[in-house]
Amino acid sequence: MKNRFVLSFDLSSREYRCGIVSDTGEVFGLVSMPYPTNFNRHDSNIISAASELDPDQLIQGLICSVQKSVQLSKINVQYITGISITGQRQATAFLDDKNSTVYLGTNTDLRATLQGFSIDDQYSELVYKETGHLPSFFFTPAKLLWFRENKPELFQKIAKICSLPAWVGFQFTNTLIDEVSALGETGVLNICNKQIAKKTLSVCGIDSGILPEFTTTQDTTQSISKTFANLTGLLPSTQVQIAGPDTQVGLVGMNATLPNDIGIIAGWSMPIQQVTTRPIFHPHQKTWVGYHTTNSSWIAESNTGDAGNAYQWIVRLLSTTINYTELEQEACESEIGSGGVQAFMGPGSITFPNPQLSIGGILLPVPISFREPSRGDVIRSVLENISYSIKQSLSLISGVTKKPPTKLCLGGGLSKSKLFAQILSSVVEIPVMVYTDNISLLGAACLYQTYSFDTADSQYSKQDNCITIVDPINQDASAYKDLYQQWLLTLERLQTDN
C-alpha cells in the first residue's frame, strides 16, 4: 500500500521538531519550535531554571506543531497512519496519582549535582554495574532525591516517572507506557537484563513501584485519544509509538544496527555509540552502556560533551549574522592545523565518570604581529578540536569493546558541514558516511514503518539513505597524526593546571 506517512517527533536538546515522513524517507512539513521553559516553577535556581519545561505550554506547542506540519505538507490526514516519538535522553517527567505533571525536566537539569555526588561517593561501582551510567547527577534517582530533600511536599505527590518521549506519548493516548531503551537512559533499569534497577533504587530509598510499565519499541503502540485526534485533526485510527531515545533512534536512521557499527549524532551534544552484542563495561567507568532500540543489542558510548553547543557559541561570537556558510568558507581557506591555533572548547571524552568545570579556550601563536590569526583559523581550530575529541572517544570505545568499527556514520546538525566531515575523516583515518541533520526524526519514522507497515511497503526501513561518503585524504591524515598528539599534550597540561 502506497501513500502511507508517519508523523515523527524529535524532542532534541535545543528544540523539538515535527515532520511527516514518507516510506522512502522524504520529510514534508518540517516544523521546529523552542521549548517553553518555566523560570518560576518550583522556585528553580539558576542551574535548573532553563531546564524545567512548562507542561501545559509544551502540550499546546505539540498540537500546534502537528497542525502546522500537516498544513505545510499538504498531505491529507487520511494517509498519516501513525506517530512516532523520540527525544533527548535523561529528560524525565514525574506524575502524581491523578496523572498530572509534577515535574518535566530536560537533560540539562543539573539541580541534583550534590545528590548525585553523594550517591557516587558511596555506590558508584554498584550503580555503574547495574545501570551502565555515571555520574548519577544526570539521572532520575538523584533528581528524585533532590525533590525529597528540597521540595518534600512535591515529592510526596510523585506516583510515577517516565522518559520525555513516553510523557509525550501519554499526552497523545492517555496510556502511560515507556520504551525500555528510553527508560534505561534515565538510570533506573538494570542494563544487563532490562529489568528494574532494584539495587540502585534501594540504596537511594526509592520505591520501584514508581516506574511505569515499559516494553520494547514495537509493543509501545497505542491508539491516539479522541481528545487529541480532535485537537490535532488526525484520524481516530492514528497509532502512537514510543520510538526510544534520540541517540539510539538516530543510529537506526543511519542504519547503524549491526555489531560494531558506530554512529555519531553531532548535535548540541555529541555522543558516539558502537553497537555491541552484549553489555560491555569499562573497567574505570569511563564509557556508558545502553540498550539499542533494535536487534536485541546494546551500545557502548563515549561522549565529547556539548561540542555542538560550543561550535554554535563560537559562530555566534564571530558572526553577528550567524552565517555558518560564510565562516566555513573562511575555515576552508585556513590550512591544516589552523595556522597554529588550538581550540579546547569542550570536556572531551576523558572527564567521565567525574565531569567538572575546567579551563579551556583558544590558544594563539604569539606575538600576534608575527602572524595574525583569521576568523577562518579559529573556526577550523574548533572543528579540529571536535574531531580530535571524537578520535579520543573512538579510542576509548575500541579499548573496551576490542572491536574496530565496521562503519562510521555521522548525522545531526554538524553533518551539514562538508569541511567538518572531511576533517573528521582525515583525523580518524576512516571513511565517514554522512547523513541528514534530522536523522533522529527519520529514525523514529523508520522504526514505526518497520514494526507497523508490511515489509514490502516499508522502503525506507530497508534502504540506506547515506548522502555521501567522505574518504580520508592521505596527506591530511599524515599531518593530523602529529597535530593530534600535540593537541593531546596541550590538553594534558591544561588539565594538570586545573
Short mmCIF file of C-alpha atoms in Angstrom, two decimals:
data_model
loop_
_atom_site.label_atom_id
_atom_site.label_comp_id
_atom_site.label_asym_id
_atom_site.label_seq_id
_atom_site.Cartn_x
_atom_site.Cartn_y
_atom_site.Cartn_z
CA MET A 1 0.00 0.00 0.00
CA LYS A 2 1.44 3.37 -1.06
CA ASN A 3 0.85 6.89 0.28
CA ARG A 4 1.28 5.98 3.93
CA PHE A 5 3.08 8.51 6.11
CA VAL A 6 4.38 8.72 9.65
CA LEU A 7 4.23 11.92 11.68
CA SER A 8 7.54 11.92 13.51
CA PHE A 9 8.60 13.88 16.62
CA ASP A 10 12.17 14.52 17.75
CA LEU A 11 12.39 16.35 21.08
CA SER A 12 16.09 17.18 20.95
CA SER A 13 18.20 19.15 23.42
CA ARG A 14 17.66 22.62 21.93
CA GLU A 15 14.24 22.39 20.25
CA TYR A 16 11.58 19.95 19.20
CA ARG A 17 10.84 19.08 15.60
CA CYS A 18 7.85 17.58 13.84
CA GLY A 19 7.75 16.28 10.29
CA ILE A 20 5.74 13.92 8.10
CA VAL A 21 7.90 11.14 6.67
CA SER A 22 7.16 9.04 3.59
CA ASP A 23 8.08 5.38 3.26
CA THR A 24 11.13 6.46 1.22
CA GLY A 25 12.45 8.75 3.95
CA GLU A 26 11.37 12.07 2.46
CA VAL A 27 10.33 14.66 5.06
CA PHE A 28 7.40 17.01 4.46
CA GLY A 29 6.15 19.93 6.53
CA LEU A 30 9.15 20.11 8.87
CA VAL A 31 8.43 22.36 11.87
CA SER A 32 10.91 23.38 14.60
CA MET A 33 9.81 25.02 17.84
CA PRO A 34 11.61 26.21 21.00
CA TYR A 35 10.88 24.65 24.37
CA PRO A 36 8.61 26.60 26.74
CA THR A 37 10.68 26.90 29.90
CA ASN A 38 9.18 27.97 33.20
CA PHE A 39 11.61 30.02 35.25
CA ASN A 40 9.33 30.35 38.28
CA ARG A 41 8.12 26.76 38.60
CA HIS A 42 9.23 25.34 41.97
CA ASP A 43 11.38 28.47 42.52
CA SER A 44 14.11 26.91 40.39
CA ASN A 45 17.63 28.23 40.90
CA ILE A 46 19.79 29.45 38.05
CA ILE A 47 21.16 25.96 37.33
CA SER A 48 17.78 24.38 36.74
CA ALA A 49 15.67 27.39 35.72
CA ALA A 50 16.10 26.99 31.98
CA SER A 51 15.87 23.20 32.19
CA GLU A 52 12.35 22.75 33.55
CA LEU A 53 9.58 22.81 30.98
CA ASP A 54 6.06 24.16 31.26
CA PRO A 55 3.96 21.04 30.54
CA ASP A 56 0.79 22.87 29.53
CA GLN A 57 2.62 25.11 27.08
CA LEU A 58 4.54 22.15 25.66
CA ILE A 59 1.30 20.24 25.04
CA GLN A 60 -0.12 23.24 23.21
CA GLY A 61 3.10 23.54 21.22
CA LEU A 62 2.96 19.87 20.23
CA ILE A 63 -0.62 20.27 19.00
CA CYS A 64 0.34 23.41 17.09
CA SER A 65 3.35 21.70 15.50
CA VAL A 66 1.16 18.85 14.23
CA GLN A 67 -1.31 21.31 12.73
CA LYS A 68 1.48 23.35 11.09
CA SER A 69 3.22 20.29 9.75
CA VAL A 70 0.04 18.95 8.15
CA GLN A 71 -0.73 22.37 6.70
CA LEU A 72 2.76 22.86 5.25
CA SER A 73 2.98 19.34 3.87
CA LYS A 74 -0.42 19.49 2.14
CA ILE A 75 -0.77 15.78 2.94
CA ASN A 76 -4.28 14.52 3.67
CA VAL A 77 -4.52 13.20 7.24
CA GLN A 78 -6.14 10.01 5.95
CA TYR A 79 -2.68 8.98 4.75
CA ILE A 80 -1.00 9.63 8.13
CA THR A 81 -1.31 6.27 9.84
CA GLY A 82 0.94 6.80 12.84
CA ILE A 83 3.00 8.99 15.14
CA SER A 84 6.49 8.03 16.30
CA ILE A 85 8.21 9.86 19.16
CA THR A 86 11.86 10.14 20.10
CA GLY A 87 13.55 12.61 22.40
CA GLN A 88 16.52 13.66 24.47
CA ARG A 89 17.95 11.21 26.95
CA GLN A 90 17.94 11.78 30.73
CA ALA A 91 14.92 14.07 30.36
CA THR A 92 12.33 12.95 32.90
CA ALA A 93 8.71 13.54 33.88
CA PHE A 94 7.16 13.00 37.32
CA LEU A 95 3.40 12.41 37.56
CA ASP A 96 1.03 12.37 40.55
CA ASP A 97 -1.66 9.76 41.24
CA LYS A 98 -4.09 11.68 39.03
CA ASN A 99 -1.59 11.65 36.15
CA SER A 100 -0.97 15.39 36.41
CA THR A 101 2.59 16.50 35.72
CA VAL A 102 4.54 17.42 38.86
CA TYR A 103 7.84 17.99 37.06
CA LEU A 104 9.04 17.93 33.44
CA GLY A 105 12.77 18.47 33.02
CA THR A 106 15.33 18.40 30.21
CA ASN A 107 18.66 16.63 30.05
CA THR A 108 20.44 19.82 31.12
CA ASP A 109 18.75 19.99 34.52
CA LEU A 110 21.69 19.76 36.94
CA ARG A 111 19.84 20.60 40.15
CA ALA A 112 20.74 17.17 41.62
CA THR A 113 24.53 17.64 41.44
CA LEU A 114 25.05 17.31 45.21
CA GLN A 115 22.68 14.36 45.47
CA GLY A 116 24.45 12.65 42.58
CA PHE A 117 27.88 13.14 44.14
CA SER A 118 26.56 11.70 47.41
CA ILE A 119 25.29 8.59 45.62
CA ASP A 120 28.55 8.10 43.75
CA ASP A 121 30.74 8.61 46.83
CA GLN A 122 29.14 5.51 48.33
CA TYR A 123 27.73 3.42 45.49
CA SER A 124 29.38 4.35 42.17
CA GLU A 125 30.50 0.78 41.42
CA LEU A 126 27.07 -0.65 42.22
CA VAL A 127 25.26 1.98 40.16
CA TYR A 128 27.55 1.62 37.14
CA LYS A 129 27.44 -2.18 37.11
CA GLU A 130 23.65 -2.14 37.32
CA THR A 131 22.61 0.86 35.21
CA GLY A 132 25.66 1.31 32.95
CA HIS A 133 25.72 5.05 33.62
CA LEU A 134 27.62 7.58 35.73
CA PRO A 135 27.78 10.26 37.11
CA SER A 136 24.50 9.93 38.95
CA PHE A 137 23.55 13.60 38.97
CA PHE A 138 22.47 13.29 35.32
CA PHE A 139 19.86 10.68 36.14
CA THR A 140 16.43 10.25 37.66
CA PRO A 141 17.29 8.71 41.07
CA ALA A 142 19.38 11.76 42.02
CA LYS A 143 16.63 14.11 40.80
CA LEU A 144 14.11 12.28 42.95
CA LEU A 145 16.40 12.74 45.94
CA TRP A 146 16.63 16.46 45.18
CA PHE A 147 12.86 16.73 45.33
CA ARG A 148 12.73 14.68 48.53
CA GLU A 149 15.27 16.96 50.20
CA ASN A 150 14.25 20.34 48.76
CA LYS A 151 10.56 20.03 47.84
CA PRO A 152 9.17 17.32 50.12
CA GLU A 153 5.57 18.41 49.52
CA LEU A 154 6.03 17.81 45.79
CA PHE A 155 7.99 14.60 46.31
CA GLN A 156 5.06 13.16 48.24
CA LYS A 157 2.86 13.68 45.19
CA ILE A 158 5.09 11.72 42.80
CA ALA A 159 3.40 8.47 41.83
CA LYS A 160 5.09 7.64 38.51
CA ILE A 161 8.13 8.64 36.50
CA CYS A 162 8.77 8.28 32.77
CA SER A 163 11.04 9.41 29.96
CA LEU A 164 10.23 12.51 27.92
CA PRO A 165 9.14 10.51 24.81
CA ALA A 166 6.82 8.43 26.99
CA TRP A 167 5.36 11.58 28.55
CA VAL A 168 4.56 12.94 25.09
CA GLY A 169 3.02 9.61 24.12
CA PHE A 170 0.92 9.70 27.28
CA GLN A 171 -0.45 13.12 26.36
CA PHE A 172 -1.49 11.77 22.96
CA THR A 173 -3.01 8.46 24.10
CA ASN A 174 -3.91 8.69 27.81
CA THR A 175 -1.92 5.47 28.24
CA LEU A 176 1.39 5.60 30.12
CA ILE A 177 3.88 3.12 28.69
CA ASP A 178 7.61 3.65 28.32
CA GLU A 179 10.16 2.23 25.90
CA VAL A 180 12.91 0.15 27.50
CA SER A 181 15.94 1.89 25.96
CA ALA A 182 14.50 5.35 26.72
CA LEU A 183 13.77 4.42 30.33
CA GLY A 184 17.19 2.81 30.60
CA GLU A 185 18.77 6.16 29.73
CA THR A 186 17.19 7.69 32.84
CA GLY A 187 19.27 5.41 35.09
CA VAL A 188 16.51 3.26 36.59
CA LEU A 189 16.90 -0.07 34.74
CA ASN A 190 19.32 -2.96 35.05
CA ILE A 191 21.27 -2.65 31.82
CA CYS A 192 22.05 -6.38 31.64
CA ASN A 193 18.58 -7.88 31.95
CA LYS A 194 16.31 -4.95 31.03
CA GLN A 195 14.55 -5.13 34.38
CA ILE A 196 14.19 -2.62 37.22
CA ALA A 197 17.48 -1.48 38.80
CA LYS A 198 16.39 -2.65 42.25
CA LYS A 199 19.77 -2.23 43.95
CA THR A 200 20.25 1.34 42.72
CA LEU A 201 16.73 2.36 43.68
CA SER A 202 17.08 0.63 47.03
CA VAL A 203 20.28 2.44 48.09
CA CYS A 204 18.54 5.69 47.11
CA GLY A 205 15.47 4.79 49.16
CA ILE A 206 13.18 4.87 46.11
CA ASP A 207 10.21 2.52 45.72
CA SER A 208 10.47 0.60 42.44
CA GLY A 209 6.69 0.89 42.08
CA ILE A 210 7.29 4.42 40.86
CA LEU A 211 8.38 3.08 37.46
CA PRO A 212 5.83 2.88 34.65
CA GLU A 213 5.06 -0.15 32.54
CA PHE A 214 7.80 -0.49 29.93
CA THR A 215 8.46 -2.65 26.89
CA THR A 216 10.26 -2.73 23.55
CA THR A 217 9.55 -0.20 20.79
CA GLN A 218 7.23 -2.37 18.75
CA ASP A 219 4.99 -3.06 21.76
CA THR A 220 4.52 0.57 22.85
CA THR A 221 1.97 1.34 20.13
CA GLN A 222 -1.36 2.74 21.35
CA SER A 223 -4.29 4.50 19.66
CA ILE A 224 -4.49 8.27 19.78
CA SER A 225 -7.07 9.58 22.22
CA LYS A 226 -10.29 11.06 20.90
CA THR A 227 -9.42 14.40 22.50
CA PHE A 228 -6.02 14.69 20.79
CA ALA A 229 -7.38 13.42 17.50
CA ASN A 230 -9.89 16.27 17.60
CA LEU A 231 -7.30 18.85 18.69
CA THR A 232 -4.75 17.90 16.04
CA GLY A 233 -7.10 16.99 13.22
CA LEU A 234 -5.65 13.49 12.93
CA LEU A 235 -7.86 10.46 12.43
CA PRO A 236 -9.02 8.46 15.50
CA SER A 237 -7.36 5.40 13.94
CA THR A 238 -3.90 7.01 14.22
CA GLN A 239 -1.44 4.88 16.20
CA VAL A 240 1.23 6.33 18.52
CA GLN A 241 4.60 4.66 19.12
CA ILE A 242 7.43 5.46 21.55
CA ALA A 243 10.49 5.05 19.34
CA GLY A 244 13.12 5.42 22.08
CA PRO A 245 15.98 7.80 22.97
CA ASP A 246 17.15 10.16 20.24
CA THR A 247 20.73 8.91 20.01
CA GLN A 248 19.91 5.23 19.54
CA VAL A 249 17.00 6.15 17.28
CA GLY A 250 19.44 8.27 15.26
CA LEU A 251 21.59 5.18 14.82
CA VAL A 252 18.57 3.43 13.33
CA GLY A 253 18.12 6.34 10.92
CA MET A 254 21.74 5.81 9.80
CA ASN A 255 21.22 2.05 9.54
CA ALA A 256 23.80 1.54 12.30
CA THR A 257 22.13 -1.54 13.74
CA LEU A 258 24.68 -4.32 13.36
CA PRO A 259 27.53 -5.23 15.73
CA ASN A 260 30.47 -2.79 15.61
CA ASP A 261 28.62 -0.15 13.59
CA ILE A 262 29.42 3.28 15.05
CA GLY A 263 27.16 6.32 14.91
CA ILE A 264 27.90 9.94 15.83
CA ILE A 265 24.94 12.24 16.47
CA ALA A 266 26.59 15.63 16.03
CA GLY A 267 24.00 17.88 17.62
CA TRP A 268 24.05 20.09 20.72
CA SER A 269 25.97 17.31 22.40
CA MET A 270 27.94 14.68 20.51
CA PRO A 271 27.55 11.08 21.70
CA ILE A 272 29.50 8.35 19.92
CA GLN A 273 27.93 4.88 20.13
CA GLN A 274 29.15 1.47 18.97
CA VAL A 275 26.66 -1.37 18.60
CA THR A 276 27.54 -4.46 20.68
CA THR A 277 26.02 -7.90 21.12
CA ARG A 278 26.23 -7.71 24.92
CA PRO A 279 26.68 -5.09 27.64
CA ILE A 280 30.38 -4.17 27.88
CA PHE A 281 31.59 -2.16 30.88
CA HIS A 282 34.71 0.00 31.11
CA PRO A 283 36.99 -1.10 34.00
CA HIS A 284 37.23 2.52 35.15
CA GLN A 285 33.63 3.50 34.34
CA LYS A 286 34.66 5.87 31.51
CA THR A 287 32.09 4.68 28.96
CA TRP A 288 28.34 4.25 29.16
CA VAL A 289 26.36 1.10 28.45
CA GLY A 290 22.87 1.34 26.99
CA TYR A 291 20.25 -0.63 25.14
CA HIS A 292 19.86 -0.27 21.41
CA THR A 293 16.32 0.01 20.09
CA THR A 294 16.66 -2.88 17.67
CA ASN A 295 18.15 -6.36 17.12
CA SER A 296 18.31 -7.18 20.86
CA SER A 297 21.64 -5.37 21.05
CA TRP A 298 23.44 -2.91 23.29
CA ILE A 299 25.68 0.11 22.77
CA ALA A 300 28.99 1.25 24.20
CA GLU A 301 29.20 5.03 24.37
CA SER A 302 31.65 7.83 24.85
CA ASN A 303 30.72 11.48 24.61
CA THR A 304 32.51 14.68 23.66
CA GLY A 305 30.16 16.77 25.77
CA ASP A 306 28.43 19.87 24.40
CA ALA A 307 30.62 20.03 21.29
CA GLY A 308 27.81 21.24 19.03
CA ASN A 309 26.87 23.89 21.55
CA ALA A 310 30.50 25.05 21.69
CA TYR A 311 30.60 25.35 17.89
CA GLN A 312 27.35 27.34 17.86
CA TRP A 313 28.78 29.64 20.52
CA ILE A 314 31.93 30.42 18.56
CA VAL A 315 29.88 31.04 15.40
CA ARG A 316 27.62 33.49 17.27
CA LEU A 317 30.69 35.19 18.69
CA LEU A 318 32.42 35.65 15.33
CA SER A 319 29.40 36.36 13.13
CA THR A 320 26.71 38.87 14.01
CA THR A 321 24.51 37.33 11.32
CA ILE A 322 25.36 33.75 12.45
CA ASN A 323 26.42 32.92 8.92
CA TYR A 324 27.68 29.31 9.02
CA THR A 325 28.29 29.19 5.26
CA GLU A 326 30.48 32.28 5.25
CA LEU A 327 32.54 31.15 8.23
CA GLU A 328 33.00 27.65 6.83
CA GLN A 329 34.27 29.12 3.57
CA GLU A 330 36.83 31.11 5.53
CA ALA A 331 37.75 27.99 7.50
CA CYS A 332 38.33 26.14 4.21
CA GLU A 333 40.94 28.75 3.36
CA SER A 334 42.79 28.01 6.60
CA GLU A 335 45.47 25.34 6.35
CA ILE A 336 45.57 22.06 8.26
CA GLY A 337 46.48 22.89 11.84
CA SER A 338 44.61 26.21 11.67
CA GLY A 339 47.72 28.33 11.46
CA GLY A 340 48.86 27.13 14.86
CA VAL A 341 45.57 28.00 16.59
CA GLN A 342 44.46 25.28 19.04
CA ALA A 343 40.96 25.02 20.49
CA PHE A 344 39.88 23.35 23.73
CA MET A 345 36.19 24.11 23.76
CA GLY A 346 34.63 21.07 25.42
CA PRO A 347 35.10 18.48 28.13
CA GLY A 348 36.17 15.73 25.75
CA SER A 349 35.70 12.06 26.47
CA ILE A 350 38.11 11.62 29.37
CA THR A 351 36.17 13.57 32.03
CA PHE A 352 33.69 10.78 32.81
CA PRO A 353 32.75 9.49 35.31
CA ASN A 354 33.78 12.68 37.14
CA PRO A 355 32.98 15.67 34.93
CA GLN A 356 33.79 19.07 36.34
CA LEU A 357 34.28 22.65 35.32
CA SER A 358 37.72 23.17 33.87
CA ILE A 359 39.72 25.73 31.93
CA GLY A 360 39.64 25.62 28.14
CA GLY A 361 39.71 28.17 25.38
CA ILE A 362 41.55 29.02 22.18
CA LEU A 363 45.34 29.26 22.16
CA LEU A 364 47.03 31.52 19.60
CA PRO A 365 50.65 31.70 18.44
CA VAL A 366 52.22 34.86 19.80
CA PRO A 367 53.32 37.51 19.15
CA ILE A 368 50.29 38.30 17.04
CA SER A 369 52.38 40.63 14.92
CA PHE A 370 54.24 37.59 13.56
CA ARG A 371 51.01 36.19 12.08
CA GLU A 372 47.56 37.47 12.88
CA PRO A 373 45.11 34.53 13.10
CA SER A 374 41.99 34.85 10.94
CA ARG A 375 38.36 34.01 11.71
CA GLY A 376 38.83 31.01 9.47
CA ASP A 377 41.73 29.78 11.61
CA VAL A 378 39.60 29.99 14.75
CA ILE A 379 36.61 28.22 13.20
CA ARG A 380 38.78 25.49 11.71
CA SER A 381 40.55 25.01 15.05
CA VAL A 382 37.20 24.34 16.74
CA LEU A 383 36.25 21.78 14.06
CA GLU A 384 39.65 20.15 14.52
CA ASN A 385 39.11 20.21 18.30
CA ILE A 386 35.81 18.36 17.91
CA SER A 387 37.41 15.84 15.54
CA TYR A 388 40.26 15.21 17.96
CA SER A 389 37.75 14.66 20.77
CA ILE A 390 35.88 12.15 18.61
CA LYS A 391 39.14 10.31 17.89
CA GLN A 392 39.79 10.25 21.61
CA SER A 393 36.32 8.81 22.22
CA LEU A 394 36.70 6.20 19.49
CA SER A 395 39.93 5.06 21.11
CA LEU A 396 38.16 4.81 24.45
CA ILE A 397 35.32 2.74 22.96
CA SER A 398 37.57 0.39 20.99
CA GLY A 399 39.68 -0.10 24.10
CA VAL A 400 36.68 -1.57 25.90
CA THR A 401 34.90 -3.37 23.04
CA LYS A 402 38.14 -4.70 21.48
CA LYS A 403 36.44 -4.34 18.09
CA PRO A 404 37.22 -1.91 15.25
CA PRO A 405 34.24 -0.13 13.66
CA THR A 406 32.66 -1.76 10.63
CA LYS A 407 31.46 1.68 9.54
CA LEU A 408 31.38 5.24 10.91
CA CYS A 409 28.14 7.19 10.43
CA LEU A 410 27.66 10.92 11.00
CA GLY A 411 24.29 12.62 11.47
CA GLY A 412 22.91 15.65 13.29
CA GLY A 413 23.38 19.38 12.78
CA LEU A 414 27.14 19.35 12.14
CA SER A 415 26.71 16.71 9.43
CA LYS A 416 25.74 19.64 7.19
CA SER A 417 29.34 20.89 7.34
CA LYS A 418 31.33 19.39 4.45
CA LEU A 419 34.53 20.70 5.99
CA PHE A 420 33.85 19.02 9.33
CA ALA A 421 33.17 15.66 7.65
CA GLN A 422 36.44 15.93 5.71
CA ILE A 423 38.48 16.94 8.76
CA LEU A 424 36.91 14.17 10.83
CA SER A 425 37.58 11.51 8.19
CA SER A 426 41.23 12.52 7.89
CA VAL A 427 41.72 12.76 11.67
CA VAL A 428 40.23 9.32 12.46
CA GLU A 429 41.51 7.78 9.19
CA ILE A 430 38.16 6.12 8.48
CA PRO A 431 35.63 6.85 5.70
CA VAL A 432 32.71 8.83 7.14
CA MET A 433 29.18 8.06 5.94
CA VAL A 434 27.27 11.36 6.11
CA TYR A 435 23.54 11.51 6.79
CA THR A 436 20.93 14.24 7.24
CA ASP A 437 20.76 16.55 10.22
CA ASN A 438 17.23 15.26 11.00
CA ILE A 439 18.44 11.72 11.47
CA SER A 440 16.65 11.01 14.77
CA LEU A 441 13.35 12.19 13.33
CA LEU A 442 13.88 9.86 10.37
CA GLY A 443 14.95 7.01 12.63
CA ALA A 444 11.72 7.30 14.60
CA ALA A 445 9.70 7.06 11.39
CA CYS A 446 11.80 4.10 10.26
CA LEU A 447 11.03 2.21 13.48
CA TYR A 448 7.31 2.82 13.07
CA GLN A 449 7.41 1.67 9.46
CA THR A 450 9.44 -1.41 10.35
CA TYR A 451 7.03 -2.58 13.02
CA SER A 452 3.70 -1.29 11.68
CA PHE A 453 3.90 -1.49 7.89
CA ASP A 454 4.16 -4.62 5.81
CA THR A 455 7.82 -5.08 4.96
CA ALA A 456 7.03 -4.79 1.27
CA ASP A 457 5.61 -1.30 1.88
CA SER A 458 8.45 -0.04 4.08
CA GLN A 459 11.11 1.03 1.62
CA TYR A 460 12.90 3.41 3.99
CA SER A 461 13.39 0.76 6.67
CA LYS A 462 15.27 -1.37 4.12
CA GLN A 463 17.44 1.24 2.39
CA ASP A 464 20.49 3.21 3.45
CA ASN A 465 19.92 6.94 2.97
CA CYS A 466 23.57 7.93 3.19
CA ILE A 467 24.06 11.28 1.45
CA THR A 468 27.76 10.87 0.74
CA ILE A 469 30.86 9.00 1.90
CA VAL A 470 33.88 11.15 2.73
CA ASP A 471 37.23 9.34 2.48
CA PRO A 472 40.37 10.41 4.34
CA ILE A 473 42.89 12.50 2.41
CA ASN A 474 46.16 10.62 2.91
CA GLN A 475 48.36 13.72 3.12
CA ASP A 476 45.99 15.36 5.61
CA ALA A 477 45.73 12.19 7.68
CA SER A 478 49.50 12.02 7.99
CA ALA A 479 49.69 15.64 9.17
CA TYR A 480 46.85 15.17 11.62
CA LYS A 481 48.64 12.31 13.40
CA ASP A 482 51.26 14.75 14.71
CA LEU A 483 48.75 17.55 15.29
CA TYR A 484 46.53 15.23 17.33
CA GLN A 485 49.45 14.27 19.57
CA GLN A 486 50.31 17.96 20.05
CA TRP A 487 46.68 18.66 20.95
CA LEU A 488 46.67 15.82 23.50
CA LEU A 489 49.84 17.14 25.14
CA THR A 490 48.42 20.64 25.46
CA LEU A 491 45.13 19.25 26.77
CA GLU A 492 47.02 17.28 29.42
CA ARG A 493 48.86 20.40 30.53
CA LEU A 494 45.61 22.34 30.82
CA GLN A 495 44.03 19.59 32.87
CA THR A 496 47.10 19.34 35.11
CA ASP A 497 46.96 23.09 35.75
CA ASN A 498 43.25 22.77 36.63
#
